[in-house]
């Protein structure tokens, strides 16, 4: 088991160790992963190793990055539909949550099919911090996920090489933005929060987040270690 | 100003006649669109092969300026529309926070694009055109709030498609691409908000996202804004067949691009 962690393809293929360390490998077990690379690790009491995923490099890596985020979103809305918030929600909110569950599941399955053999494995999620019986908790988490998704796609676009993939990312990111605006309006109706100043700067540009920032935020909800060291930079 | 004058302003003088033909001929636009469909279908081949293909020709500065002037034209239209709407008093007081924010964003976009074109790319930004938001006397958006909201939705949904349609034309410039994406998602937030607001007021049954190619209760001339939105096949994958999710929901999950020709056809309705 530890051996598999020892030799993720990225570490073997990526001769540039400095670049690997710079880009980082992020997860709850990330520190452990790097430690495993140390010679004296055998002598230590190792953290029980977890099976991680390697996003890969180039456009494949970015599509896997998107796939990881869509897995997280789809798992979240699937859980929402099982909870008592949803069962007791207003008709409008039921429609919205039902739509978002379908959209994110469709995105997830699309990436899985498009990536084929290059797709990462299913991620393990941990939503213990979310109270699925509580409207404020569910909507707050939805806002986090949707805003994160938009910022992630906006930040990753510049690294996509293939114009067809860029267009597909563009087709999805605007729907994530539509979701985000709707969720924000449910939380604070009639206000300017749907496109709030916390996200949009004085030039009218929405924030972008880089791979590290996005996966750090996601790591609160994803237990599977995600190695993104080969993503473009 | 008529559409041809506008197009002349958007076409950099340095462009060759061939390039002008390529940009502005309807026939050519359709040919390009056809090529694009082929390319998208090609994405069904294994990813590794596709990503190994060489990139499309590098966008030069002149064509970047052309794309940004196109975006600037649309931002001028949006800004002027909201500014006039706010000044007219047609907007319900309860919704003023929403439309003031949207107006502020559109003004920021105008200023940002103007700045990038003139001081980064050293080009000439298009001046603000003269608009006729009645479209020749057909609409009274500044006297009738439902009409104001309907045209707002039309402009925002068009804006989302317009930016998306240009992503491939600016992708060689990381800064311009990222800025365009960062405007694109703001337009999508606006669109979602306005669509839901119309439904909340009982004027339509649209959701924040676009179902199939439905224009809802918008007037017939706006149908071009939604044409093609019913697409459920992406990268050669038919997502309805893949997932069993209904086509309406799948179509909602992906927004489609729109060509410059089609967008300008829509925008030209509102040019004086």
Coordinates of C-alpha atoms in Angstrom, one line a residue:
Chain A
X1 CA 0.0 0.0 0.0
X2 CA 2.7 2.4 1.0
X3 CA 4.6 1.4 -2.0
X4 CA 1.9 2.6 -4.3
X5 CA 1.9 5.9 -2.6
X6 CA 5.6 5.9 -2.9
X7 CA 5.6 5.9 -6.7
X8 CA 2.7 8.0 -8.0
X9 CA 3.4 8.5 -11.7
X10 CA 4.1 12.2 -11.1
X11 CA 7.0 11.6 -8.8
X12 CA 8.5 9.1 -11.2
X13 CA 7.9 11.0 -14.4
X14 CA 8.6 14.5 -13.0
X15 CA 12.3 14.8 -13.0
X16 CA 12.1 18.3 -11.8
X17 CA 11.7 17.8 -8.1
X18 CA 11.9 21.5 -7.3
X19 CA 8.9 22.1 -9.6
X20 CA 7.0 19.3 -7.9
X21 CA 7.7 20.8 -4.5
X22 CA 6.7 24.2 -5.7
X23 CA 3.4 23.1 -7.2
X24 CA 2.8 20.9 -4.2
X25 CA 0.7 18.0 -3.5
X26 CA -2.2 18.8 -1.5
X27 CA -4.5 16.8 0.8
X28 CA -5.0 15.9 4.4
X29 CA -2.2 13.3 3.8
X30 CA -0.1 15.6 1.6
X31 CA 2.5 16.1 4.3
X32 CA 2.6 12.4 4.7
X33 CA 3.1 11.9 1.0
X34 CA 6.1 14.0 0.9
X35 CA 7.5 12.5 4.0
X36 CA 7.2 9.1 2.4
X37 CA 9.8 10.3 0.0
X38 CA 12.3 10.7 2.8
X39 CA 14.7 7.9 3.2
X40 CA 14.3 7.5 6.9
X41 CA 10.5 7.2 6.7
X42 CA 10.8 3.5 7.3
X43 CA 11.9 4.2 10.8
X44 CA 8.9 6.3 11.6
X45 CA 5.4 5.5 12.7
X46 CA 3.7 6.1 9.4
X47 CA 0.3 7.8 9.2
X48 CA -2.0 5.1 7.7
X49 CA -1.6 5.7 4.0
X50 CA -4.5 6.6 1.8
X51 CA -5.0 5.9 -1.8
X52 CA -4.4 9.2 -3.6
X53 CA -5.2 10.4 -7.1
X54 CA -2.8 12.0 -9.6
X55 CA -4.5 14.6 -11.8
X56 CA -1.8 14.3 -14.5
X57 CA -0.3 16.9 -16.7
X58 CA -1.4 19.2 -19.5
X59 CA -5.0 19.4 -20.6
X60 CA -5.7 15.9 -19.1
X61 CA -4.6 17.2 -15.8
X62 CA -6.9 20.2 -16.0
X63 CA -9.8 18.1 -17.1
X64 CA -9.2 15.8 -14.1
X65 CA -9.1 19.0 -11.9
X66 CA -12.5 19.9 -13.3
X67 CA -13.7 16.3 -12.8
X68 CA -12.5 16.4 -9.2
X69 CA -14.5 19.6 -8.5
X70 CA -17.6 18.3 -10.3
X71 CA -17.4 15.1 -8.2
X72 CA -17.4 17.2 -5.1
X73 CA -20.3 19.3 -6.2
X74 CA -22.3 16.3 -7.4
X75 CA -21.7 14.4 -4.2
X76 CA -22.8 17.5 -2.2
X77 CA -26.1 17.9 -4.0
X78 CA -26.8 14.2 -3.9
X79 CA -26.4 14.5 -0.1
X80 CA -28.6 17.6 0.0
X81 CA -31.5 15.7 -1.7
X82 CA -31.3 13.1 1.1
X83 CA -31.5 15.6 3.9
X84 CA -34.4 17.2 5.8
X85 CA -33.6 20.7 4.6
X86 CA -34.5 19.6 1.1
X87 CA -37.6 17.6 2.2
X88 CA -39.0 20.7 3.8
X89 CA -37.7 23.3 1.4
X90 CA -39.9 25.8 -0.5
X91 CA -41.0 24.8 -4.0
X92 CA -38.5 27.3 -5.5
X93 CA -35.6 25.9 -3.5
X94 CA -36.6 22.3 -4.2
X95 CA -36.6 23.1 -7.9
X96 CA -33.2 24.8 -7.7
X97 CA -31.6 22.1 -5.7
X98 CA -33.0 19.4 -7.9
X99 CA -31.7 21.2 -11.0
X100 CA -28.3 21.7 -9.5
X101 CA -28.1 18.1 -8.6
X102 CA -28.8 17.1 -12.2
X103 CA -26.4 19.7 -13.7
X104 CA -23.5 18.7 -11.5
X105 CA -24.1 15.0 -11.9
X106 CA -24.2 15.6 -15.7
X107 CA -20.9 17.5 -15.5
X108 CA -19.3 14.8 -13.5
X109 CA -20.4 12.0 -15.8
X110 CA -19.4 14.0 -18.8
X111 CA -15.8 14.5 -17.6
X112 CA -15.6 10.8 -16.6
X113 CA -16.6 9.7 -20.1
X114 CA -14.5 12.3 -21.8
X115 CA -11.4 11.4 -19.9
X116 CA -11.9 7.6 -20.3
X117 CA -8.9 5.7 -19.0
X118 CA -7.2 9.0 -18.0
X119 CA -9.9 9.8 -15.4
X120 CA -9.0 9.8 -11.8
X121 CA -10.8 7.5 -9.4
X122 CA -13.9 8.4 -7.4
X123 CA -13.0 10.8 -4.6
X124 CA -14.0 10.2 -1.0
X125 CA -15.8 13.1 0.4
X126 CA -16.5 14.2 4.0
X127 CA -19.5 16.5 4.5
X128 CA -19.5 16.1 8.3
X129 CA -19.1 19.9 8.6
X130 CA -22.4 20.5 6.8
X131 CA -25.8 20.1 8.5
X132 CA -28.1 18.8 5.8
X133 CA -31.2 19.5 8.0
X134 CA -30.3 23.2 8.2
X135 CA -31.1 25.7 5.4
X136 CA -28.3 28.1 6.4
X137 CA -25.7 25.4 6.5
X138 CA -26.8 23.9 3.2
X139 CA -27.0 27.2 1.3
X140 CA -23.8 28.4 2.8
X141 CA -22.0 25.3 1.6
X142 CA -23.6 25.5 -1.8
X143 CA -22.4 29.1 -2.1
X144 CA -18.9 28.0 -1.2
X145 CA -18.9 25.2 -3.8
X146 CA -20.4 27.3 -6.6
X147 CA -18.3 30.3 -6.1
X148 CA -15.2 28.1 -5.9
X149 CA -16.1 26.3 -9.1
X150 CA -16.4 29.6 -11.0
X151 CA -13.1 30.9 -9.7
X152 CA -11.4 27.6 -10.4
X153 CA -12.6 27.5 -14.1
X154 CA -11.7 31.1 -14.5
X155 CA -8.3 30.5 -13.1
X156 CA -7.6 27.4 -15.1
X157 CA -8.7 28.6 -18.5
X158 CA -5.4 30.2 -19.3
X159 CA -3.6 26.8 -19.0
X160 CA -5.9 24.9 -21.4
X161 CA -4.1 24.3 -24.7
X162 CA -6.9 22.8 -26.7
X163 CA -9.5 25.2 -28.0
X164 CA -12.3 22.6 -27.8
X165 CA -11.6 21.9 -24.1
X166 CA -11.5 25.7 -23.5
X167 CA -14.9 26.0 -25.0
X168 CA -16.3 23.2 -23.0
X169 CA -14.9 24.7 -19.8
X170 CA -16.5 28.0 -20.9
X171 CA -19.9 26.3 -21.4
X172 CA -19.8 25.0 -17.9
X173 CA -18.4 27.9 -16.0
X174 CA -21.2 30.3 -16.9
X175 CA -23.7 27.7 -15.6
X176 CA -21.8 27.5 -12.3
X177 CA -22.0 31.3 -12.2
X178 CA -25.7 31.1 -12.8
X179 CA -26.0 28.7 -9.9
X180 CA -23.8 30.8 -7.6
X181 CA -25.9 33.9 -8.3
X182 CA -29.1 32.0 -7.5
X183 CA -27.8 30.5 -4.3
X184 CA -26.5 33.9 -3.2
X185 CA -29.9 35.4 -3.9
X186 CA -31.6 32.7 -1.9
X187 CA -29.4 33.6 1.1
X188 CA -29.8 37.4 0.7
X189 CA -32.8 38.1 -1.5
X190 CA -33.0 41.3 -3.5
X191 CA -29.5 42.4 -2.6
X192 CA -26.4 42.9 -4.8
X193 CA -24.9 39.7 -3.3
X194 CA -25.6 37.7 -6.4
X195 CA -22.5 39.3 -7.9
X196 CA -21.1 40.7 -4.7
X197 CA -18.1 42.9 -4.1
X198 CA -16.5 40.1 -2.2
X199 CA -16.0 38.4 -5.6
X200 CA -15.9 41.1 -8.2
X201 CA -13.3 43.8 -8.3
X202 CA -13.5 47.5 -9.3
X203 CA -12.9 46.5 -13.0
X204 CA -16.0 44.3 -12.9
X205 CA -13.8 41.2 -13.1
X206 CA -14.7 38.1 -11.0
X207 CA -11.9 36.6 -8.9
X208 CA -9.8 33.7 -10.1
X209 CA -8.2 31.1 -7.9
X210 CA -5.2 29.0 -8.7
X211 CA -4.9 25.3 -8.3
X212 CA -3.4 25.5 -4.8
X213 CA -6.1 27.9 -3.5
X214 CA -8.9 25.8 -5.0
X215 CA -7.7 22.5 -3.8
X216 CA -6.9 23.9 -0.4
X217 CA -10.5 25.0 -0.1
X218 CA -11.8 21.7 -1.4
X219 CA -9.6 19.7 0.9
X220 CA -11.9 20.5 3.8
X221 CA -14.5 18.3 2.1
X222 CA -12.3 15.7 0.2
X223 CA -10.4 13.0 2.1
X224 CA -8.7 11.5 -0.9
X225 CA -5.2 12.9 -1.4
X226 CA -5.0 14.9 -4.7
X227 CA -1.6 15.2 -6.3
X228 CA -1.7 18.2 -8.7
X229 CA 2.0 18.6 -9.0
X230 CA 2.0 18.0 -12.7
X231 CA -0.6 20.6 -13.5
X232 CA 0.7 23.4 -15.8
X233 CA 2.1 26.6 -14.2
Chain B
X1 CA -25.0 54.6 -36.7
X2 CA -25.8 51.6 -38.8
X3 CA -24.3 48.2 -38.4
X4 CA -21.9 48.4 -41.3
X5 CA -20.4 51.6 -39.9
X6 CA -20.0 49.8 -36.7
X7 CA -18.3 46.9 -38.3
X8 CA -15.9 49.2 -40.0
X9 CA -14.9 50.7 -36.7
X10 CA -14.3 47.3 -35.3
X11 CA -12.2 46.1 -38.2
X12 CA -8.6 47.2 -37.7
X13 CA -7.2 49.1 -40.6
X14 CA -4.3 46.8 -40.8
X15 CA -6.5 43.8 -41.6
X16 CA -6.1 42.5 -45.1
X17 CA -9.2 42.4 -47.4
X18 CA -9.1 38.6 -46.9
X19 CA -9.3 39.0 -43.2
X20 CA -12.2 41.4 -43.5
X21 CA -14.0 39.0 -45.7
X22 CA -13.4 36.3 -43.2
X23 CA -14.7 38.4 -40.3
X24 CA -17.7 39.9 -41.8
X25 CA -19.1 37.8 -44.6
X26 CA -22.1 35.9 -43.5
X27 CA -21.2 33.0 -45.7
X28 CA -17.7 32.8 -44.2
X29 CA -19.2 32.9 -40.7
X30 CA -21.3 30.0 -41.4
X31 CA -18.4 28.1 -43.0
X32 CA -16.3 28.8 -39.8
X33 CA -19.2 27.7 -37.7
X34 CA -19.3 24.4 -39.7
X35 CA -15.6 23.9 -39.1
X36 CA -16.1 24.5 -35.4
X37 CA -18.8 21.8 -35.2
X38 CA -16.4 19.4 -36.9
X39 CA -13.7 20.2 -34.4
X40 CA -16.1 19.6 -31.5
X41 CA -17.1 16.3 -33.0
X42 CA -13.5 15.4 -33.3
X43 CA -13.1 15.6 -29.6
X44 CA -14.6 12.2 -29.4
X45 CA -11.2 10.8 -30.4
X46 CA -8.9 10.0 -27.5
X47 CA -7.8 13.1 -25.6
X48 CA -4.1 12.5 -25.8
X49 CA -4.2 12.6 -29.6
X50 CA -6.1 15.8 -29.7
X51 CA -4.1 17.7 -27.2
X52 CA -1.0 16.8 -29.2
X53 CA -2.3 18.6 -32.3
X54 CA -0.7 22.0 -32.9
X55 CA -2.6 25.0 -31.7
X56 CA -4.6 27.3 -34.0
X57 CA -2.8 30.3 -35.4
X58 CA -1.6 32.9 -32.9
X59 CA -3.9 35.8 -32.4
X60 CA -2.0 38.9 -33.2
X61 CA -2.6 42.2 -31.5
X62 CA -4.8 43.6 -34.3
X63 CA -7.2 40.7 -33.9
X64 CA -7.2 40.9 -30.2
X65 CA -8.1 44.6 -30.5
X66 CA -10.9 43.6 -32.9
X67 CA -12.3 41.1 -30.4
X68 CA -12.1 43.5 -27.5
X69 CA -13.7 46.3 -29.5
X70 CA -16.6 43.9 -30.2
X71 CA -16.9 43.2 -26.4
X72 CA -16.6 46.9 -25.7
X73 CA -19.5 47.6 -28.1
X74 CA -21.7 45.2 -26.2
X75 CA -20.6 46.6 -22.9
X76 CA -21.5 50.1 -24.1
X77 CA -24.9 48.8 -25.0
X78 CA -25.5 47.2 -21.6
X79 CA -24.2 50.2 -19.6
X80 CA -26.2 52.7 -21.5
X81 CA -29.3 50.5 -21.1
X82 CA -29.0 50.3 -17.3
X83 CA -28.0 53.9 -16.9
X84 CA -31.1 55.0 -18.9
X85 CA -33.2 52.6 -17.0
X86 CA -32.1 53.9 -13.6
X87 CA -32.5 57.5 -14.8
X88 CA -36.0 56.9 -16.1
X89 CA -37.4 55.7 -12.8
X90 CA -38.9 52.6 -14.4
X91 CA -37.2 50.2 -12.0
X92 CA -39.1 49.1 -8.9
X93 CA -37.4 50.6 -5.8
X94 CA -37.0 47.1 -4.3
X95 CA -34.9 46.0 -7.3
X96 CA -32.7 49.1 -7.5
X97 CA -29.8 47.5 -5.6
X98 CA -29.7 44.8 -8.2
X99 CA -29.7 47.0 -11.2
X100 CA -27.4 49.6 -9.7
X101 CA -24.9 46.8 -9.2
X102 CA -25.3 45.5 -12.7
X103 CA -25.0 49.1 -14.1
X104 CA -21.8 49.5 -12.1
X105 CA -20.3 46.3 -13.5
X106 CA -21.1 47.2 -17.0
X107 CA -19.5 50.7 -16.6
X108 CA -16.5 49.0 -15.1
X109 CA -16.3 46.7 -18.1
X110 CA -16.5 49.6 -20.5
X111 CA -13.7 51.4 -18.7
X112 CA -11.6 48.3 -18.3
X113 CA -11.9 47.3 -22.0
X114 CA -11.3 50.9 -23.1
X115 CA -8.1 50.9 -21.0
X116 CA -6.8 47.6 -22.2
X117 CA -7.4 48.5 -25.9
X118 CA -5.9 51.9 -25.7
X119 CA -3.1 51.6 -23.2
X120 CA -2.1 47.9 -23.3
X121 CA -2.7 47.0 -26.9
X122 CA -2.2 50.5 -28.2
X123 CA -5.3 50.4 -30.3
X124 CA -8.3 52.6 -30.8
X125 CA -11.4 51.8 -28.6
X126 CA -14.7 52.1 -30.4
X127 CA -16.7 55.1 -29.4
X128 CA -20.1 54.5 -27.8
X129 CA -22.7 54.0 -30.6
X130 CA -26.0 55.7 -30.6
X131 CA -28.6 53.2 -29.3
X132 CA -32.3 52.9 -29.9
X133 CA -33.6 50.7 -27.1
X134 CA -37.1 50.9 -28.5
X135 CA -35.8 49.0 -31.6
X136 CA -37.6 51.2 -33.9
X137 CA -40.6 51.8 -31.6
X138 CA -41.3 48.2 -30.8
X139 CA -40.3 48.2 -27.2
X140 CA -40.8 50.8 -24.4
X141 CA -38.4 49.5 -21.8
X142 CA -38.1 52.8 -19.9
X143 CA -41.9 53.2 -19.6
X144 CA -42.8 49.6 -18.9
X145 CA -40.9 47.6 -16.2
X146 CA -41.7 44.1 -17.5
X147 CA -40.3 45.2 -20.9
X148 CA -37.2 46.6 -19.2
X149 CA -36.7 43.3 -17.4
X150 CA -37.3 41.3 -20.6
X151 CA -34.7 43.2 -22.6
X152 CA -32.3 43.1 -19.7
X153 CA -32.5 39.3 -19.7
X154 CA -32.0 39.4 -23.5
X155 CA -28.9 41.5 -23.2
X156 CA -27.3 39.4 -20.4
X157 CA -28.0 36.1 -22.0
X158 CA -26.5 37.4 -25.2
X159 CA -23.5 38.8 -23.4
X160 CA -22.7 35.4 -21.9
X161 CA -22.9 33.7 -25.3
X162 CA -20.9 36.5 -27.0
X163 CA -17.9 36.3 -24.6
X164 CA -18.0 32.5 -24.8
X165 CA -17.9 32.7 -28.5
X166 CA -14.6 34.6 -28.4
X167 CA -12.7 32.5 -25.9
X168 CA -10.9 30.6 -28.7
X169 CA -9.9 33.9 -30.4
X170 CA -8.1 35.3 -27.4
X171 CA -6.7 32.1 -25.9
X172 CA -3.1 32.8 -27.0
X173 CA -3.0 35.8 -24.7
X174 CA -3.4 34.5 -21.1
X175 CA -4.1 37.9 -19.6
X176 CA -6.8 38.8 -22.1
X177 CA -8.3 35.3 -21.9
X178 CA -8.5 35.4 -18.1
X179 CA -10.0 38.9 -18.1
X180 CA -12.6 37.8 -20.7
X181 CA -13.5 34.8 -18.6
X182 CA -13.7 37.0 -15.5
X183 CA -16.2 39.3 -17.3
X184 CA -18.1 36.3 -18.8
X185 CA -19.0 34.8 -15.4
X186 CA -20.2 38.2 -14.1
X187 CA -22.5 38.5 -17.1
X188 CA -23.8 35.0 -16.3
X189 CA -24.5 36.0 -12.7
X190 CA -26.4 39.0 -14.0
X191 CA -28.4 36.8 -16.4
X192 CA -29.3 34.3 -13.6
X193 CA -30.5 37.1 -11.4
X194 CA -32.6 38.9 -14.0
X195 CA -34.2 35.7 -15.2
X196 CA -35.2 34.6 -11.7
X197 CA -36.5 38.1 -10.9
X198 CA -38.8 38.0 -14.0
X199 CA -40.2 34.6 -12.9
X200 CA -40.6 35.8 -9.3
X201 CA -42.7 38.7 -10.6
X202 CA -44.9 36.3 -12.5
X203 CA -43.7 37.6 -15.9
X204 CA -42.2 34.3 -17.0
X205 CA -41.4 30.8 -15.9
X206 CA -37.7 30.8 -16.8
X207 CA -35.1 29.6 -14.3
X208 CA -31.7 31.1 -13.7
X209 CA -30.4 28.7 -16.4
X210 CA -31.5 28.3 -20.0
X211 CA -33.8 25.3 -20.7
X212 CA -33.5 23.9 -24.2
X213 CA -33.7 26.8 -26.6
X214 CA -36.6 28.4 -24.7
X215 CA -36.9 32.2 -24.7
X216 CA -39.8 31.9 -22.3
X217 CA -42.2 34.8 -22.6
X218 CA -39.6 37.0 -24.4
X219 CA -40.8 38.5 -27.7
X220 CA -40.2 36.5 -30.9
X221 CA -37.3 38.6 -32.2
X222 CA -35.2 37.4 -29.3
X223 CA -35.3 33.8 -30.4
X224 CA -31.9 34.1 -32.0
X225 CA -30.5 34.6 -28.5
X226 CA -31.5 31.1 -27.5
X227 CA -30.9 29.2 -30.8
X228 CA -28.6 26.3 -30.2
X229 CA -28.9 26.3 -26.4
X230 CA -30.7 23.0 -26.7
X231 CA -27.4 21.2 -27.4
X232 CA -26.7 18.2 -25.2
X233 CA -23.6 16.8 -27.0
X234 CA -20.3 18.1 -25.8
X235 CA -16.9 16.8 -27.0
X236 CA -18.7 14.2 -28.9
X237 CA -20.5 12.9 -25.8
X238 CA -24.3 12.9 -25.8
X239 CA -24.8 13.6 -22.2
X240 CA -28.5 12.6 -22.2
X241 CA -27.6 9.1 -23.5
X242 CA -24.7 8.9 -21.1
X243 CA -26.6 9.8 -18.0
X244 CA -30.3 9.3 -18.6
X245 CA -30.9 12.8 -17.2
X246 CA -33.7 14.6 -19.1
X247 CA -32.6 16.7 -22.1
X248 CA -34.0 19.9 -20.5
X249 CA -31.8 19.6 -17.5
X250 CA -28.7 18.6 -19.5
X251 CA -29.2 21.6 -21.8
X252 CA -29.4 23.8 -18.7
X253 CA -26.0 22.5 -17.6
X254 CA -24.1 23.8 -20.6
X255 CA -24.3 27.3 -22.0
X256 CA -23.6 27.6 -25.7
X257 CA -21.4 30.2 -27.5
X258 CA -22.7 32.5 -30.2
X259 CA -20.9 33.8 -33.2
X260 CA -20.0 37.4 -33.6
X261 CA -22.3 37.6 -36.7
X262 CA -25.3 36.3 -34.7
X263 CA -24.6 38.6 -31.8
X264 CA -24.2 41.6 -34.0
X265 CA -27.4 40.7 -35.7
X266 CA -29.2 40.8 -32.4
X267 CA -27.4 44.0 -31.2
X268 CA -28.1 45.7 -34.5
X269 CA -31.8 45.8 -33.5
X270 CA -30.9 48.4 -30.9
X271 CA -28.5 50.6 -32.9
X272 CA -29.9 53.9 -33.9

